[in-house]
Short mmCIF file of C-alpha atoms in Angstrom, two decimals:
data_model
loop_
_atom_site.label_atom_id
_atom_site.label_comp_id
_atom_site.label_asym_id
_atom_site.label_seq_id
_atom_site.Cartn_x
_atom_site.Cartn_y
_atom_site.Cartn_z
CA ASN A 1292 106.64 83.69 123.82
CA ALA A 1293 109.73 85.86 123.59
CA GLY A 1294 109.61 88.76 121.22
CA VAL A 1295 112.22 89.82 118.71
CA MET A 1296 115.61 90.00 120.38
CA GLN A 1297 118.40 92.28 119.31
CA ASN A 1298 121.89 92.58 120.72
CA PRO A 1299 123.77 94.49 121.62
CA ARG A 1300 121.38 97.28 122.58
CA HIS A 1301 124.17 99.84 122.36
CA LEU A 1302 127.34 99.58 120.32
CA VAL A 1303 130.17 102.08 120.11
CA ARG A 1304 132.72 101.74 117.35
CA ARG A 1305 135.59 103.89 116.16
CA ARG A 1306 135.75 104.91 112.53
CA GLY A 1307 137.12 102.09 110.42
CA GLN A 1308 136.06 99.27 112.76
CA GLU A 1309 133.43 96.65 112.03
CA ALA A 1310 129.99 96.53 113.60
CA ARG A 1311 127.97 93.32 113.95
CA LEU A 1312 124.32 93.56 114.93
CA ARG A 1313 122.35 90.45 115.82
CA CYS A 1314 118.66 89.70 115.59
CA SER A 1315 116.72 86.66 116.75
CA PRO A 1316 113.19 86.62 115.33
CA MET A 1317 110.08 85.65 117.23
CA LYS A 1318 109.58 81.94 117.65
CA GLY A 1319 108.10 80.48 114.51
CA HIS A 1320 108.94 83.48 112.33
CA SER A 1321 111.23 82.82 109.39
CA HIS A 1322 111.14 86.26 107.78
CA VAL A 1323 113.48 88.99 109.01
CA TYR A 1324 113.74 92.64 108.04
CA TRP A 1325 116.34 95.25 108.92
CA TYR A 1326 115.58 98.96 109.14
CA ARG A 1327 117.67 102.00 109.95
CA GLN A 1328 116.41 105.11 111.67
CA LEU A 1329 118.48 108.27 111.48
CA PRO A 1330 117.73 111.11 113.93
CA GLU A 1331 114.44 112.88 113.11
CA GLU A 1332 113.74 110.39 110.33
CA GLY A 1333 111.37 107.50 109.83
CA LEU A 1334 112.42 103.91 109.51
CA LYS A 1335 114.15 103.14 106.23
CA PHE A 1336 114.00 99.60 104.92
CA MET A 1337 117.38 97.99 104.32
CA VAL A 1338 117.02 94.26 103.66
CA TYR A 1339 114.54 91.39 103.83
CA LEU A 1340 115.77 87.86 104.46
CA GLN A 1341 114.41 84.40 104.86
CA LYS A 1342 116.47 81.51 106.17
CA GLU A 1343 119.66 81.31 104.05
CA ASN A 1344 118.22 83.68 101.43
CA ILE A 1345 118.29 87.41 100.78
CA ILE A 1346 114.91 88.24 99.28
CA ASP A 1347 115.18 92.01 98.86
CA GLU A 1348 118.23 94.15 99.56
CA SER A 1349 117.09 97.20 97.66
CA GLY A 1350 117.59 99.44 100.70
CA MET A 1351 121.11 98.32 101.52
CA PRO A 1352 124.02 100.65 100.76
CA LYS A 1353 126.08 99.15 97.98
CA GLU A 1354 129.31 99.06 99.95
CA ARG A 1355 130.35 98.04 103.46
CA PHE A 1356 126.94 96.64 104.45
CA SER A 1357 125.95 92.99 104.35
CA ALA A 1358 123.32 90.79 105.97
CA GLU A 1359 122.76 87.11 106.49
CA PHE A 1360 120.21 84.83 108.09
CA PRO A 1361 121.80 81.40 108.43
CA LYS A 1362 119.97 78.15 108.84
CA GLU A 1363 120.92 78.13 112.51
CA GLY A 1364 121.37 81.18 114.68
CA PRO A 1365 120.41 84.82 114.49
CA SER A 1366 120.36 87.18 111.56
CA ILE A 1367 123.46 89.36 111.36
CA LEU A 1368 123.77 92.86 109.93
CA ARG A 1369 127.42 93.62 109.33
CA ILE A 1370 128.87 97.05 108.68
CA GLN A 1371 132.50 97.15 107.69
CA GLN A 1372 134.77 100.18 108.09
CA VAL A 1373 132.13 102.22 109.88
CA VAL A 1374 131.89 105.98 109.35
CA ARG A 1375 130.19 108.63 111.48
CA GLY A 1376 127.22 108.66 109.13
CA ASP A 1377 126.45 105.06 110.10
CA SER A 1378 125.47 106.24 113.59
CA ALA A 1379 121.79 105.39 113.88
CA ALA A 1380 119.28 103.05 115.46
CA TYR A 1381 119.04 99.75 113.63
CA PHE A 1382 115.81 97.84 114.06
CA CYS A 1383 115.09 94.26 113.19
CA ALA A 1384 111.58 92.95 112.61
CA SER A 1385 110.17 89.52 111.97
CA SER A 1386 106.92 88.24 110.56
CA LEU A 1387 104.95 85.09 110.00
CA ASN A 1388 104.06 85.25 106.33
CA ARG A 1389 101.16 83.19 105.20
CA PRO A 1390 100.52 83.21 101.45
CA GLY A 1391 97.61 85.46 100.61
CA ASP A 1392 97.51 87.05 104.07
CA TYR A 1393 98.43 90.53 105.07
CA TYR A 1394 100.51 90.60 108.20
CA GLU A 1395 102.27 92.89 110.60
CA GLN A 1396 105.91 92.97 111.48
CA TYR A 1397 107.07 92.64 115.06
CA PHE A 1398 110.02 94.81 115.94
CA GLY A 1399 112.91 94.33 118.28
CA PRO A 1400 114.12 97.04 120.66
CA GLY A 1401 116.85 98.16 118.30
CA THR A 1402 120.62 98.54 118.42
CA ARG A 1403 121.93 102.06 118.79
CA LEU A 1404 125.20 102.34 116.94
CA THR A 1405 127.49 105.24 117.73
CA VAL A 1406 130.59 105.78 115.63
CA THR A 1407 133.22 107.96 117.23
CA ASP B 888 110.89 111.41 97.44
CA GLN B 889 108.69 110.64 100.42
CA GLN B 890 105.87 108.31 99.49
CA VAL B 891 104.36 108.39 102.98
CA LYS B 892 104.12 111.78 104.63
CA GLN B 893 103.26 112.76 108.16
CA ASN B 894 103.29 116.52 107.98
CA SER B 895 102.82 117.20 111.67
CA PRO B 896 105.98 116.37 113.59
CA SER B 897 104.18 116.82 116.90
CA LEU B 898 100.72 117.03 118.44
CA SER B 899 99.66 118.03 121.94
CA VAL B 900 96.28 116.98 123.35
CA GLN B 901 94.50 117.13 126.68
CA GLU B 902 93.70 113.88 128.43
CA GLY B 903 90.19 112.68 127.61
CA ARG B 904 90.04 114.56 124.29
CA ILE B 905 90.40 113.10 120.81
CA SER B 906 93.81 112.79 119.15
CA ILE B 907 93.84 112.83 115.35
CA LEU B 908 97.03 111.88 113.57
CA ASN B 909 97.19 112.35 109.82
CA CYS B 910 99.07 110.64 107.04
CA ASP B 911 99.20 111.22 103.28
CA TYR B 912 100.62 108.96 100.63
CA THR B 913 101.51 109.40 96.98
CA ASN B 914 101.80 105.84 95.65
CA SER B 915 98.40 104.71 94.37
CA MET B 916 99.63 101.10 94.43
CA PHE B 917 99.63 101.03 98.24
CA ASP B 918 96.83 98.78 99.40
CA TYR B 919 97.63 98.05 103.02
CA PHE B 920 98.19 100.65 105.71
CA LEU B 921 99.49 100.32 109.24
CA TRP B 922 100.04 102.45 112.30
CA TYR B 923 102.88 101.76 114.73
CA LYS B 924 103.50 103.31 118.11
CA LYS B 925 107.00 103.83 119.45
CA TYR B 926 108.20 104.70 122.92
CA PRO B 927 111.73 106.06 123.46
CA ALA B 928 114.45 103.38 123.46
CA GLU B 929 111.99 100.73 122.26
CA GLY B 930 111.09 99.28 118.90
CA PRO B 931 107.85 100.20 117.12
CA THR B 932 104.76 98.28 118.19
CA PHE B 933 102.00 97.44 115.75
CA LEU B 934 98.81 99.28 116.61
CA ILE B 935 96.18 98.92 113.90
CA SER B 936 95.92 98.32 110.17
CA ILE B 937 93.49 98.73 107.30
CA SER B 938 93.33 97.30 103.82
CA SER B 939 92.27 99.37 100.84
CA ILE B 940 88.98 97.53 100.52
CA LYS B 941 87.80 99.20 103.73
CA ASP B 942 87.43 102.82 104.76
CA LYS B 943 87.37 102.31 108.51
CA ASN B 944 88.78 99.92 111.06
CA GLU B 945 88.20 100.17 114.78
CA ASP B 946 89.97 98.56 117.73
CA GLY B 947 88.96 99.83 121.12
CA ARG B 948 89.98 103.45 121.49
CA PHE B 949 91.78 103.42 118.13
CA THR B 950 90.12 103.96 114.76
CA VAL B 951 91.82 104.30 111.41
CA PHE B 952 90.04 106.01 108.51
CA LEU B 953 91.12 105.64 104.90
CA ASN B 954 90.19 108.03 102.11
CA LYS B 955 91.57 106.47 98.95
CA SER B 956 90.52 109.26 96.61
CA ALA B 957 92.43 111.76 98.72
CA LYS B 958 95.26 109.30 99.45
CA HIS B 959 94.85 110.15 103.08
CA LEU B 960 94.48 108.18 106.28
CA SER B 961 94.06 109.22 109.86
CA LEU B 962 94.31 107.61 113.26
CA HIS B 963 91.80 108.68 115.91
CA ILE B 964 92.43 107.97 119.56
CA VAL B 965 89.52 108.63 121.86
CA PRO B 966 89.66 109.24 124.71
CA SER B 967 93.35 110.07 124.78
CA GLN B 968 95.35 108.97 127.80
CA PRO B 969 98.78 110.07 129.07
CA GLY B 970 100.10 106.57 128.30
CA ASP B 971 99.36 107.22 124.63
CA SER B 972 102.22 109.73 124.56
CA ALA B 973 104.61 108.27 121.99
CA VAL B 974 105.75 108.66 118.40
CA TYR B 975 103.24 107.29 115.90
CA PHE B 976 104.41 106.04 112.53
CA CYS B 977 102.17 105.61 109.54
CA ALA B 978 103.25 102.90 107.07
CA ALA B 979 101.96 101.65 103.74
CA SER B 980 102.71 98.62 101.59
CA VAL B 981 101.90 97.06 98.25
CA GLY B 982 100.34 93.63 98.34
CA GLY B 983 101.18 90.67 96.21
CA GLY B 984 104.76 90.37 97.34
CA SER B 985 106.70 90.71 100.51
CA TYR B 986 104.54 93.56 101.81
CA ILE B 987 107.54 95.59 102.94
CA PRO B 988 106.05 98.78 104.39
CA THR B 989 107.22 102.30 103.66
CA PHE B 990 107.23 104.41 106.81
CA GLY B 991 106.49 108.07 107.40
CA ARG B 992 108.72 110.18 109.63
CA GLY B 993 106.39 109.94 112.59
CA THR B 994 104.28 112.28 114.72
CA SER B 995 105.14 112.77 118.37
CA LEU B 996 101.93 112.78 120.43
CA ILE B 997 101.92 114.29 123.90
CA VAL B 998 98.81 113.79 126.02
CA HIS B 999 98.67 116.15 128.98
CA PRO B 1000 96.98 115.03 132.21
#
């Protein structure tokens, strides 16, 4: 059973370009979460999605960032017009939510974005 | 405002001894707590969890203790092994919804042979 897949693992973009980060959840998981980790920081929640729905985007910057989880295919985190401050590790996690159950999230290996 | 705090950025322990990693939280609504382990260039891996109705949960060499009155939890690893060297993140969440955890900044554990 494959784990959470993220690609690319490393992404270099120049300032002003667009970055697209992809995440395929574990088989059977329909809940996806995106986190960002800045150097020397913990993981900061960005957005929580289910298939075709954004459930909670309270951690997403108001501009330039967007996320989707289409009916078919991976979840995409899109950063437009990247700036140096966007350089970070972006982690995706997925979970199997059963009503009334606590659960754990399973994380992918992350995408390290470097903006030059 | 950090709701989950890991005040020790690093901890060094001898192999075979006990490692104790601490975590404090400020939000009294948190009712589910998790520990994740992270190796360099990898994503965090779930280690152990505890709900607020318990004060202890044990899984092999790993035990998590929860002190709700002090808003404090700790992870004990005994005996520590060199392979335990990693960054450990404490996380906490509020039940009844999507259970999105809030993470601490992590503690880097080094276990010396």
